[in-house]
Structures are given as C-alpha cells and as structure tokens.
Amino acid sequence: MEAAKKGLITPEMKTVAQKEGLDVTKLMALVACGQVAIPANVRHHSLSPEGIGTGLKTKINVNLGVSGDCNDYSLELEKVKLSLKFGAEAIMDLSNYGKTNTFRKQLLELSPAMIGTVPMYDAIGYLEKDLQAITAQDFMRVVRAHAEEGVDFMTIHAGINKRAVEAFKRSGRRTNIVSRGGSLIFAWMEMTGNENPFYEYYDEFLEILREFDVTISLGDALRPGCIDDSSDASQLSELIELGHLTKRAWAKDVQVMVEGPGHMGINEIAANMVIQKRLCHNAPFYVLGPLVTDVAPGYDHITAAIGGAIAAANGADFLCYVTPAEHLRLPDINDVKDGIIATKIAAHAADIAKGIPQARDWDNKMSDARRQIDWETMFALAIDGEKAQAYYESTPTEEKHSCSMCGKMCAVRTTNMILDGQTVSLHAEN
C-alpha cells in the first residue's frame, strides 16, 4: 500500500493486473486508496498474488485445519491439494489443537494461494495458557509468530470493544455470539474486565502486520448466527467500529479486508453490502455465505452459495466457502470439494452479474461446445470436468451425439440437422 501511495508499481501489482486484464496504473490507484488489497507476506515465497476488491474477479477462500477431535494433518494436506486443484485463491488454516506451526509452514511452502489464519484460535495451544491468563503481550507474540512464518492475512477481532459488547448485551439475540474467535475475546473481556486487547493495542498490532506486509482481515465477532439476528444493533455497532479501524490501518499502510455477515435473509443482503461499503469506506468485503436459511444442515453449501452469489453481485469481493458439514462436524475431503464447487459457482455467477471483463466468455465457450455437441470441450470447460464426464458416461447412449436424457430427440441435434439441410428421422439410423 505504501508503494501504491508513492506511485510505485510492485511485481505483485503487475501479476494481479495481468491476471485480471486490468491496466496496472488503475490497479495501483485502487490499492493506494484501499479499495483493492493484495495480501502478500514478504516471506511467502511460493505465493502467486491475487487482488481482492473493486472491479476484480470475486475470489474464494477455503477453511481447513485440525481440531482436538480430528487432528490428522495428512488429511488436511489432501484438502489443500484439492483446494489448489479447483482454483481456490485463498486457504485459511483454522487449526486450534496442539502446535500448529509445523503444518502451517508446510502449507506456506506448498501453496501459491494466499494463506490466512486467526491467531486467536492458535493462542491457547501456542502459549499453553488458560484463556483468562493470556495477556495482551501474549496475543502479540502469536500474531508476530504467524507473521514471521509468512501468513498473508490474519483475521483479528478488533471491533468487539466495550461499546460493541454493551450493544450486544442489550440486543437479546436469539443465537448470541457464533464467531469462535469473537466468543473467546468476549469471554476474555468478561473474565478479566479489560478492554479487547486487539482494540486497545491496535496500533501495536498494526506495526507487526506492516513489518511483514500482512493484510488485516477485520473479523466480525458479532456477525448474525441466524437469520433472526441479521442487521441488528450488535452487527451494525461492530461494523461502525470496523469502519473506524479500517482508516486507522490505512494510515499505517496496512491493507484491510472487512468480514461480513454469516446468516441473513435474501431480502437484506443487497442493503447490507451497500451499508458495509459505505461504513467501511469501500474496503474489500469478505463474507461467509451469507446463509439464507437456518433449516438446511447437511446442505449449507447450497444455502451459502445462494447468499454468496447475491452478496457478490451487490458488492462483496471475497467469499468464504461453506461445506455440507457446516454446523455438524469438521468437513471431510468430499465436503471440502462440495463447498469449493458451490462457492466457485456463486463467485462466477456474481462476476457475470457485475460485468467483470471476460467472465461471460467462459459461459459462451461452453454454449458453443453444447451447440456443437462437443463433449470433450464441455468436460474441459466445466468447473468439475471429471464429474461431468463420469455422469455422461455412466449411462451408455445409442446416439453418440446426445446424452441418455433425450437420445435421438436431442433438441440441439435436431436443430443442427435441420439447419444443415438434413432430414430428421427418429426411427432410422442417421
């Protein structure tokens, strides 16, 4: 950000501009004013930089990491490889069990995708202290450790200060606090009687992030955990604080993303995107879902994709995936794949709606292949070509130019034959 403010074009800006088909000087201006972030820790040497924000393609993030009940790091690495295969631009390591730095170092060595963490999750295992005994300086140690390892962006819940907590307590929420990091900060504040250390010592945390060029992702500790809590005083009071913290970070040349709502009715999503962009000065917006209904456990990749598509079409820049396992368990490898695919669909659908350059070209190529009944090209263009091909081949067809749904009654085949001057006969060989 400092380079952009000085009119200097960095290698990362050049890479992002090329990926986006954007003039690099225009990109530089967006980085300078904070509307685009390029999370790129100076120590993440395997990174292929991506831009997040105004006028750019919608990016997606994959969450993974171990827990006390599921601590198989080899499985998490398989999830990493799957995420990279399907083009996830970011991976967040949310491990909250044991010494996590070995896995994180492997992740940073392997991954061209940007890597994010939530230092609060790691604090208890890293420090080997009970929550109440952790000090502000302890939290800084964990943030510095993650920055030194090469993490590109960190979720820090700095907006849940005492004013926001007062609004939360008055609101009488149905699901209270559902953010894991937010609930831990809230518990620490209540047990110690102190201000949120990430808020009280915000400038000191920013100095650490600036030293390694880590982007701050301002966490929404008071995000709604059910549709009945959306757009309430708790959510909006924290969002006001996040807007103030955004400007403070930019003043220190620290790039910012702002995190957004988790559960929200479809009718509220567009307005929330406008409010966030207004209150947070057009900083990139990073949303989880939103999940548009609370009654679909086992299918929340779908409820989130619906909300994510609407959110991104109305201004959100970065979608955090949700898997079918949300609310139920740590996702397995199949859950991860389903979550990635659903979120990629949402992001691409939004890019078409936003008029992102070249977004519609992909669909046009697929449509051309369908008109030509060119199965190999269709499989090559599909988000998940392996699945598409497996479905097509699962039921052999008599007519190779159609699928088992229509056979010789295929509308495309019929129209092509007529336009080519041929006669259509459904009973004879053609």
Short mmCIF file of C-alpha atoms in Angstrom, two decimals:
data_model
loop_
_atom_site.label_atom_id
_atom_site.label_comp_id
_atom_site.label_asym_id
_atom_site.label_seq_id
_atom_site.Cartn_x
_atom_site.Cartn_y
_atom_site.Cartn_z
CA MET A 1 0.00 0.00 0.00
CA GLU A 2 2.86 2.36 0.76
CA ALA A 3 4.34 1.70 -2.69
CA ALA A 4 1.00 2.39 -4.37
CA LYS A 5 0.61 5.67 -2.49
CA LYS A 6 4.05 6.69 -3.79
CA GLY A 7 3.13 5.76 -7.37
CA LEU A 8 5.40 2.71 -7.41
CA ILE A 9 4.29 -0.45 -9.25
CA THR A 10 5.34 -3.64 -7.45
CA PRO A 11 5.82 -7.09 -9.02
CA GLU A 12 2.69 -8.22 -7.17
CA MET A 13 0.66 -5.45 -8.79
CA LYS A 14 1.95 -6.47 -12.22
CA THR A 15 0.95 -10.11 -11.63
CA VAL A 16 -2.54 -9.19 -10.43
CA ALA A 17 -3.09 -6.73 -13.28
CA GLN A 18 -2.15 -9.43 -15.79
CA LYS A 19 -4.48 -11.98 -14.18
CA GLU A 20 -7.37 -9.51 -14.13
CA GLY A 21 -6.79 -7.99 -17.57
CA LEU A 22 -6.58 -4.60 -15.89
CA ASP A 23 -4.33 -1.60 -16.52
CA VAL A 24 -1.67 -1.72 -13.81
CA THR A 25 -1.81 2.01 -13.11
CA LYS A 26 -5.55 1.73 -12.45
CA LEU A 27 -4.89 -1.19 -10.12
CA MET A 28 -2.19 0.81 -8.34
CA ALA A 29 -4.68 3.61 -7.66
CA LEU A 30 -7.19 1.14 -6.20
CA VAL A 31 -4.52 -0.32 -3.93
CA ALA A 32 -3.43 3.15 -2.83
CA CYS A 33 -6.94 4.11 -1.70
CA GLY A 34 -7.65 0.75 -0.07
CA GLN A 35 -10.37 -0.46 -2.44
CA VAL A 36 -8.15 -3.37 -3.52
CA ALA A 37 -5.95 -5.48 -1.25
CA ILE A 38 -3.15 -7.77 -2.47
CA PRO A 39 -2.37 -9.97 0.55
CA ALA A 40 1.28 -10.93 0.13
CA ASN A 41 3.56 -11.52 3.11
CA VAL A 42 7.18 -10.77 2.22
CA ARG A 43 8.10 -14.28 3.47
CA HIS A 44 5.52 -16.26 1.46
CA HIS A 45 7.84 -17.10 -1.41
CA SER A 46 5.57 -19.65 -3.16
CA LEU A 47 2.72 -17.14 -3.47
CA SER A 48 1.06 -16.29 -6.76
CA PRO A 49 -0.50 -12.93 -5.79
CA GLU A 50 -4.21 -12.22 -6.11
CA GLY A 51 -6.15 -9.00 -5.79
CA ILE A 52 -9.36 -8.66 -3.79
CA GLY A 53 -11.69 -5.71 -4.21
CA THR A 54 -13.35 -3.22 -6.52
CA GLY A 55 -13.58 -4.22 -10.18
CA LEU A 56 -11.77 -7.55 -9.73
CA LYS A 57 -12.99 -11.13 -10.04
CA THR A 58 -14.68 -12.49 -6.92
CA LYS A 59 -12.22 -14.66 -5.01
CA ILE A 60 -12.96 -17.63 -2.77
CA ASN A 61 -11.40 -18.90 0.44
CA VAL A 62 -11.24 -22.45 1.78
CA ASN A 63 -11.13 -23.07 5.54
CA LEU A 64 -9.31 -26.12 6.86
CA GLY A 65 -7.21 -27.21 9.82
CA VAL A 66 -7.28 -29.67 12.68
CA SER A 67 -9.33 -29.78 15.87
CA GLY A 68 -8.97 -31.78 19.07
CA ASP A 69 -11.37 -34.42 17.74
CA CYS A 70 -9.88 -34.56 14.22
CA ASN A 71 -6.14 -33.96 14.17
CA ASP A 72 -4.94 -35.75 11.04
CA TYR A 73 -2.60 -33.29 9.33
CA SER A 74 -2.10 -35.59 6.31
CA LEU A 75 -5.83 -35.31 5.60
CA GLU A 76 -5.62 -31.52 5.84
CA LEU A 77 -2.80 -31.51 3.28
CA GLU A 78 -5.02 -33.53 0.92
CA LYS A 79 -7.65 -30.82 1.36
CA VAL A 80 -5.01 -28.22 0.49
CA LYS A 81 -4.15 -30.05 -2.74
CA LEU A 82 -7.83 -30.31 -3.64
CA SER A 83 -8.32 -26.58 -2.98
CA LEU A 84 -5.45 -25.71 -5.30
CA LYS A 85 -6.72 -28.11 -7.98
CA PHE A 86 -10.06 -26.34 -8.14
CA GLY A 87 -8.58 -22.87 -8.11
CA ALA A 88 -9.24 -21.53 -4.62
CA GLU A 89 -7.38 -18.24 -4.30
CA ALA A 90 -7.02 -18.41 -0.52
CA ILE A 91 -6.71 -21.01 2.21
CA MET A 92 -7.26 -20.28 5.88
CA ASP A 93 -5.63 -22.53 8.46
CA LEU A 94 -8.08 -22.55 11.37
CA SER A 95 -6.25 -25.25 13.36
CA ASN A 96 -6.98 -24.97 17.06
CA TYR A 97 -5.27 -28.00 18.51
CA GLY A 98 -1.67 -28.53 19.60
CA LYS A 99 1.39 -26.99 17.97
CA THR A 100 0.09 -25.87 14.60
CA ASN A 101 3.18 -24.17 13.19
CA THR A 102 4.61 -27.32 11.56
CA PHE A 103 1.51 -27.72 9.40
CA ARG A 104 1.38 -24.00 8.67
CA LYS A 105 5.00 -23.98 7.47
CA GLN A 106 4.25 -26.91 5.15
CA LEU A 107 1.20 -25.04 3.89
CA LEU A 108 3.19 -21.89 3.14
CA GLU A 109 5.90 -23.86 1.32
CA LEU A 110 3.32 -25.70 -0.81
CA SER A 111 0.70 -23.11 -1.55
CA PRO A 112 0.64 -20.50 -4.33
CA ALA A 113 -2.71 -19.44 -2.83
CA MET A 114 -2.67 -16.75 -0.16
CA ILE A 115 -2.74 -18.09 3.39
CA GLY A 116 -4.81 -16.71 6.23
CA THR A 117 -5.08 -17.51 9.92
CA VAL A 118 -6.99 -16.48 13.03
CA PRO A 119 -4.25 -16.06 15.67
CA MET A 120 -6.85 -16.15 18.44
CA TYR A 121 -7.57 -19.80 17.63
CA ASP A 122 -3.94 -20.71 18.00
CA ALA A 123 -3.22 -18.69 21.14
CA ILE A 124 -4.19 -21.26 23.74
CA GLY A 125 -2.22 -24.11 22.17
CA TYR A 126 0.74 -21.92 21.24
CA LEU A 127 1.00 -20.25 24.65
CA GLU A 128 -0.05 -23.26 26.74
CA LYS A 129 -2.08 -20.98 29.00
CA ASP A 130 -5.70 -20.83 30.06
CA LEU A 131 -7.69 -18.10 28.31
CA GLN A 132 -8.01 -15.89 31.37
CA ALA A 133 -4.24 -15.93 31.98
CA ILE A 134 -3.33 -14.70 28.48
CA THR A 135 -2.13 -11.09 28.29
CA ALA A 136 -2.18 -8.55 25.50
CA GLN A 137 1.55 -9.11 25.02
CA ASP A 138 0.89 -12.85 24.69
CA PHE A 139 -1.57 -12.20 21.87
CA MET A 140 1.05 -10.03 20.16
CA ARG A 141 3.56 -12.89 20.39
CA VAL A 142 1.17 -15.17 18.50
CA VAL A 143 0.43 -12.55 15.82
CA ARG A 144 4.14 -11.94 15.34
CA ALA A 145 4.83 -15.69 15.11
CA HIS A 146 2.21 -16.08 12.34
CA ALA A 147 3.57 -13.04 10.51
CA GLU A 148 7.14 -14.32 10.70
CA GLU A 149 6.05 -17.68 9.28
CA GLY A 150 4.68 -15.96 6.15
CA VAL A 151 0.91 -15.70 6.66
CA ASP A 152 -0.61 -13.28 4.12
CA PHE A 153 -3.71 -12.17 6.02
CA MET A 154 -5.00 -12.54 9.55
CA THR A 155 -8.48 -12.31 10.98
CA ILE A 156 -8.28 -10.11 14.05
CA HIS A 157 -11.44 -9.39 16.02
CA ALA A 158 -10.64 -5.80 16.98
CA GLY A 159 -14.16 -4.39 16.59
CA ILE A 160 -15.76 -6.10 19.57
CA ASN A 161 -14.80 -3.43 22.08
CA LYS A 162 -16.68 -2.50 25.24
CA ARG A 163 -19.13 -0.28 23.32
CA ALA A 164 -20.00 -3.11 20.95
CA VAL A 165 -20.38 -5.54 23.87
CA GLU A 166 -22.87 -3.17 25.52
CA ALA A 167 -24.95 -3.14 22.32
CA PHE A 168 -24.78 -6.93 22.18
CA LYS A 169 -25.97 -7.35 25.76
CA ARG A 170 -28.92 -5.02 25.15
CA SER A 171 -29.99 -6.70 21.93
CA GLY A 172 -31.30 -10.01 23.33
CA ARG A 173 -30.07 -12.07 20.41
CA ARG A 174 -31.51 -15.45 19.53
CA THR A 175 -28.11 -17.09 18.94
CA ASN A 176 -25.82 -14.70 20.85
CA ILE A 177 -22.21 -14.92 19.53
CA VAL A 178 -21.40 -17.63 16.98
CA SER A 179 -17.93 -16.42 15.96
CA ARG A 180 -15.38 -18.73 17.60
CA GLY A 181 -12.73 -16.02 17.82
CA GLY A 182 -15.30 -13.45 18.84
CA SER A 183 -16.67 -15.61 21.63
CA LEU A 184 -13.17 -16.18 23.02
CA ILE A 185 -12.41 -12.44 23.02
CA PHE A 186 -15.80 -11.74 24.64
CA ALA A 187 -15.12 -14.37 27.31
CA TRP A 188 -11.64 -12.94 27.95
CA MET A 189 -13.05 -9.42 28.30
CA GLU A 190 -15.78 -10.55 30.69
CA MET A 191 -13.44 -12.67 32.83
CA THR A 192 -10.69 -10.05 33.09
CA GLY A 193 -12.78 -6.87 32.99
CA ASN A 194 -10.37 -5.45 30.42
CA GLU A 195 -10.87 -3.85 27.02
CA ASN A 196 -10.36 -6.08 23.97
CA PRO A 197 -6.54 -6.17 23.64
CA PHE A 198 -6.76 -6.20 19.83
CA TYR A 199 -8.66 -2.90 20.08
CA GLU A 200 -6.76 -1.34 22.98
CA TYR A 201 -3.35 -2.04 21.43
CA TYR A 202 -4.48 -1.87 17.80
CA ASP A 203 -1.61 0.38 16.70
CA GLU A 204 0.97 -2.05 18.10
CA PHE A 205 -0.64 -4.94 16.22
CA LEU A 206 -0.64 -2.85 13.04
CA GLU A 207 3.11 -2.29 13.38
CA ILE A 208 3.67 -6.06 13.36
CA LEU A 209 1.44 -6.51 10.31
CA ARG A 210 3.11 -3.66 8.45
CA GLU A 211 6.59 -5.07 9.11
CA PHE A 212 5.76 -8.26 7.15
CA ASP A 213 3.14 -6.76 4.81
CA VAL A 214 0.31 -8.79 6.31
CA THR A 215 -3.24 -7.74 5.39
CA ILE A 216 -5.62 -7.38 8.32
CA SER A 217 -8.99 -9.04 7.90
CA LEU A 218 -11.19 -7.27 10.42
CA GLY A 219 -13.25 -10.07 11.93
CA ASP A 220 -16.97 -9.73 12.56
CA ALA A 221 -17.20 -11.17 16.05
CA LEU A 222 -20.86 -10.16 16.25
CA ARG A 223 -21.97 -11.50 12.90
CA PRO A 224 -25.51 -12.88 12.93
CA GLY A 225 -25.67 -16.61 13.62
CA CYS A 226 -29.25 -16.97 12.45
CA ILE A 227 -31.45 -15.01 10.09
CA ASP A 228 -33.44 -13.61 13.04
CA ASP A 229 -30.32 -11.80 14.30
CA SER A 230 -29.29 -10.22 11.00
CA SER A 231 -28.97 -6.45 10.61
CA ASP A 232 -29.40 -5.96 14.37
CA ALA A 233 -27.72 -3.42 16.64
CA SER A 234 -24.92 -5.83 17.58
CA GLN A 235 -23.88 -6.43 13.97
CA LEU A 236 -24.12 -2.79 12.94
CA SER A 237 -22.47 -1.32 16.04
CA GLU A 238 -19.44 -3.53 15.42
CA LEU A 239 -19.46 -2.60 11.73
CA ILE A 240 -19.22 1.07 12.67
CA GLU A 241 -16.14 0.27 14.77
CA LEU A 242 -14.64 -1.70 11.87
CA GLY A 243 -15.01 1.31 9.59
CA HIS A 244 -13.00 3.42 12.04
CA LEU A 245 -10.36 0.69 12.38
CA THR A 246 -10.10 0.45 8.58
CA LYS A 247 -8.99 4.08 8.28
CA ARG A 248 -6.51 3.67 11.13
CA ALA A 249 -4.93 0.68 9.37
CA TRP A 250 -4.71 2.50 6.04
CA ALA A 251 -2.98 5.41 7.77
CA LYS A 252 -0.21 2.95 8.66
CA ASP A 253 -0.14 1.45 5.14
CA VAL A 254 -1.71 -1.82 6.31
CA GLN A 255 -4.10 -3.31 3.77
CA VAL A 256 -7.58 -4.14 5.03
CA MET A 257 -10.42 -6.55 4.34
CA VAL A 258 -13.63 -6.37 6.34
CA GLU A 259 -15.53 -9.52 7.21
CA GLY A 260 -19.29 -9.70 6.88
CA PRO A 261 -22.47 -11.45 7.92
CA GLY A 262 -22.95 -15.18 8.34
CA HIS A 263 -26.75 -15.69 8.28
CA MET A 264 -29.15 -13.32 6.56
CA GLY A 265 -32.45 -13.38 4.70
CA ILE A 266 -32.18 -12.86 0.96
CA ASN A 267 -34.15 -9.61 1.19
CA GLU A 268 -31.50 -7.99 3.42
CA ILE A 269 -28.30 -8.95 1.57
CA ALA A 270 -28.09 -6.18 -1.04
CA ALA A 271 -28.72 -3.44 1.53
CA ASN A 272 -26.10 -4.89 3.84
CA MET A 273 -23.49 -4.79 1.09
CA VAL A 274 -24.22 -1.10 0.49
CA ILE A 275 -24.08 -0.30 4.22
CA GLN A 276 -20.78 -2.13 4.66
CA LYS A 277 -19.14 -0.42 1.73
CA ARG A 278 -20.37 2.96 2.98
CA LEU A 279 -19.36 2.49 6.63
CA CYS A 280 -16.01 0.87 5.77
CA HIS A 281 -15.00 3.29 3.01
CA ASN A 282 -15.20 0.78 0.14
CA ALA A 283 -12.68 -1.61 1.69
CA PRO A 284 -12.84 -5.15 0.24
CA PHE A 285 -15.70 -7.10 1.81
CA TYR A 286 -15.19 -10.75 2.83
CA VAL A 287 -18.39 -12.69 3.56
CA LEU A 288 -19.22 -16.10 4.99
CA GLY A 289 -22.23 -17.08 2.90
CA PRO A 290 -24.47 -15.41 3.92
CA LEU A 291 -26.56 -18.47 4.70
CA VAL A 292 -30.08 -17.59 3.65
CA THR A 293 -31.97 -20.07 5.82
CA ASP A 294 -31.23 -21.90 9.06
CA VAL A 295 -33.02 -25.18 8.34
CA ALA A 296 -30.69 -26.99 5.92
CA PRO A 297 -27.91 -28.67 7.93
CA GLY A 298 -26.12 -31.05 5.60
CA TYR A 299 -26.84 -28.72 2.66
CA ASP A 300 -25.40 -25.44 3.90
CA HIS A 301 -23.01 -25.25 0.94
CA ILE A 302 -26.19 -24.54 -1.04
CA THR A 303 -27.70 -22.02 1.39
CA ALA A 304 -24.34 -20.23 1.45
CA ALA A 305 -23.89 -20.28 -2.33
CA ILE A 306 -27.30 -18.67 -2.80
CA GLY A 307 -26.39 -15.90 -0.37
CA GLY A 308 -22.84 -15.60 -1.66
CA ALA A 309 -23.97 -15.08 -5.24
CA ILE A 310 -26.37 -12.32 -4.19
CA ALA A 311 -23.77 -10.73 -1.89
CA ALA A 312 -21.01 -10.70 -4.50
CA ALA A 313 -23.35 -9.44 -7.23
CA ASN A 314 -24.08 -6.50 -4.91
CA GLY A 315 -20.51 -5.65 -3.99
CA ALA A 316 -18.89 -8.38 -1.86
CA ASP A 317 -15.39 -9.16 -3.10
CA PHE A 318 -14.33 -12.37 -1.33
CA LEU A 319 -16.45 -15.42 -0.47
CA CYS A 320 -15.55 -17.84 2.30
CA TYR A 321 -16.71 -21.29 1.35
CA VAL A 322 -19.20 -23.24 3.43
CA THR A 323 -19.38 -27.04 3.25
CA PRO A 324 -22.24 -29.51 3.79
CA ALA A 325 -20.65 -30.22 7.18
CA GLU A 326 -21.23 -26.68 8.50
CA HIS A 327 -22.83 -26.78 11.96
CA LEU A 328 -22.30 -30.56 12.12
CA ARG A 329 -18.63 -31.67 12.05
CA LEU A 330 -15.16 -30.98 10.69
CA PRO A 331 -15.52 -31.34 6.90
CA ASP A 332 -14.04 -34.38 5.18
CA ILE A 333 -12.43 -34.33 1.75
CA ASN A 334 -15.78 -34.72 -0.07
CA ASP A 335 -17.33 -31.92 1.97
CA VAL A 336 -14.42 -29.67 1.04
CA LYS A 337 -14.90 -30.39 -2.65
CA ASP A 338 -18.64 -29.71 -2.48
CA GLY A 339 -18.00 -26.45 -0.63
CA ILE A 340 -15.39 -25.28 -3.13
CA ILE A 341 -17.54 -26.06 -6.17
CA ALA A 342 -20.63 -24.38 -4.73
CA THR A 343 -18.66 -21.26 -3.84
CA LYS A 344 -16.89 -21.13 -7.22
CA ILE A 345 -20.32 -21.25 -8.88
CA ALA A 346 -21.55 -18.40 -6.67
CA ALA A 347 -18.45 -16.30 -7.35
CA HIS A 348 -18.62 -16.80 -11.12
CA ALA A 349 -22.36 -16.12 -11.26
CA ALA A 350 -21.72 -12.86 -9.41
CA ASP A 351 -18.89 -11.89 -11.76
CA ILE A 352 -21.26 -12.25 -14.71
CA ALA A 353 -23.77 -10.01 -12.95
CA LYS A 354 -21.08 -7.44 -12.09
CA GLY A 355 -19.84 -7.34 -15.67
CA ILE A 356 -16.32 -8.41 -14.80
CA PRO A 357 -14.28 -8.47 -18.03
CA GLN A 358 -14.07 -11.93 -19.65
CA ALA A 359 -16.41 -13.51 -17.06
CA ARG A 360 -19.13 -14.25 -19.62
CA ASP A 361 -16.59 -15.54 -22.17
CA TRP A 362 -16.27 -18.81 -20.24
CA ASP A 363 -20.02 -19.41 -20.47
CA ASN A 364 -20.05 -18.50 -24.16
CA LYS A 365 -17.36 -21.09 -24.87
CA MET A 366 -19.41 -23.72 -23.04
CA SER A 367 -22.52 -22.74 -25.01
CA ASP A 368 -20.61 -23.05 -28.28
CA ALA A 369 -19.45 -26.54 -27.28
CA ARG A 370 -23.03 -27.53 -26.41
CA ARG A 371 -24.33 -26.28 -29.76
CA GLN A 372 -21.66 -28.36 -31.47
CA ILE A 373 -22.34 -31.32 -29.13
CA ASP A 374 -18.60 -31.37 -28.43
CA TRP A 375 -18.43 -33.41 -25.23
CA GLU A 376 -14.67 -33.26 -24.76
CA THR A 377 -14.66 -29.48 -24.87
CA MET A 378 -17.62 -29.35 -22.48
CA PHE A 379 -15.74 -31.52 -19.98
CA ALA A 380 -12.61 -29.39 -20.36
CA LEU A 381 -14.54 -26.17 -19.69
CA ALA A 382 -16.62 -27.45 -16.76
CA ILE A 383 -15.80 -26.34 -13.21
CA ASP A 384 -15.63 -30.04 -12.35
CA GLY A 385 -14.99 -31.79 -15.66
CA GLU A 386 -14.28 -35.16 -14.05
CA LYS A 387 -17.74 -35.29 -12.51
CA ALA A 388 -19.40 -34.10 -15.71
CA GLN A 389 -17.68 -36.80 -17.75
CA ALA A 390 -18.47 -39.50 -15.18
CA TYR A 391 -22.16 -38.57 -15.27
CA TYR A 392 -22.26 -38.58 -19.06
CA GLU A 393 -20.52 -41.94 -19.34
CA SER A 394 -22.48 -43.62 -16.54
CA THR A 395 -25.37 -44.43 -18.92
CA PRO A 396 -24.21 -45.53 -22.41
CA THR A 397 -26.08 -43.96 -25.30
CA GLU A 398 -27.11 -45.40 -28.64
CA GLU A 399 -26.61 -41.99 -30.30
CA LYS A 400 -23.11 -40.68 -29.53
CA HIS A 401 -24.10 -37.08 -30.30
CA SER A 402 -26.61 -36.88 -27.45
CA CYS A 403 -26.96 -37.96 -23.84
CA SER A 404 -29.23 -40.57 -22.27
CA MET A 405 -31.83 -37.95 -21.36
CA CYS A 406 -33.08 -37.30 -24.92
CA GLY A 407 -31.24 -39.69 -27.22
CA LYS A 408 -32.25 -39.04 -30.83
CA MET A 409 -34.81 -36.49 -29.60
CA CYS A 410 -32.00 -34.16 -28.53
CA ALA A 411 -33.15 -30.63 -29.36
CA VAL A 412 -29.66 -29.48 -30.28
CA ARG A 413 -29.10 -32.47 -32.58
CA THR A 414 -32.48 -31.97 -34.25
CA THR A 415 -31.93 -28.27 -34.87
CA ASN A 416 -28.39 -28.79 -36.15
CA MET A 417 -29.58 -31.41 -38.63
CA ILE A 418 -32.40 -29.22 -39.97
CA LEU A 419 -30.10 -26.20 -40.31
CA ASP A 420 -27.64 -28.44 -42.18
CA GLY A 421 -30.37 -29.43 -44.64
CA GLN A 422 -30.73 -32.98 -43.29
CA THR A 423 -33.92 -34.92 -42.64
CA VAL A 424 -34.69 -35.91 -39.05
CA SER A 425 -35.92 -39.47 -38.64
CA LEU A 426 -36.34 -40.85 -35.15
CA HIS A 427 -36.66 -44.46 -36.31
CA ALA A 428 -33.91 -44.79 -38.88
CA GLU A 429 -30.14 -44.59 -38.43
CA ASN A 430 -28.79 -41.10 -39.03
#
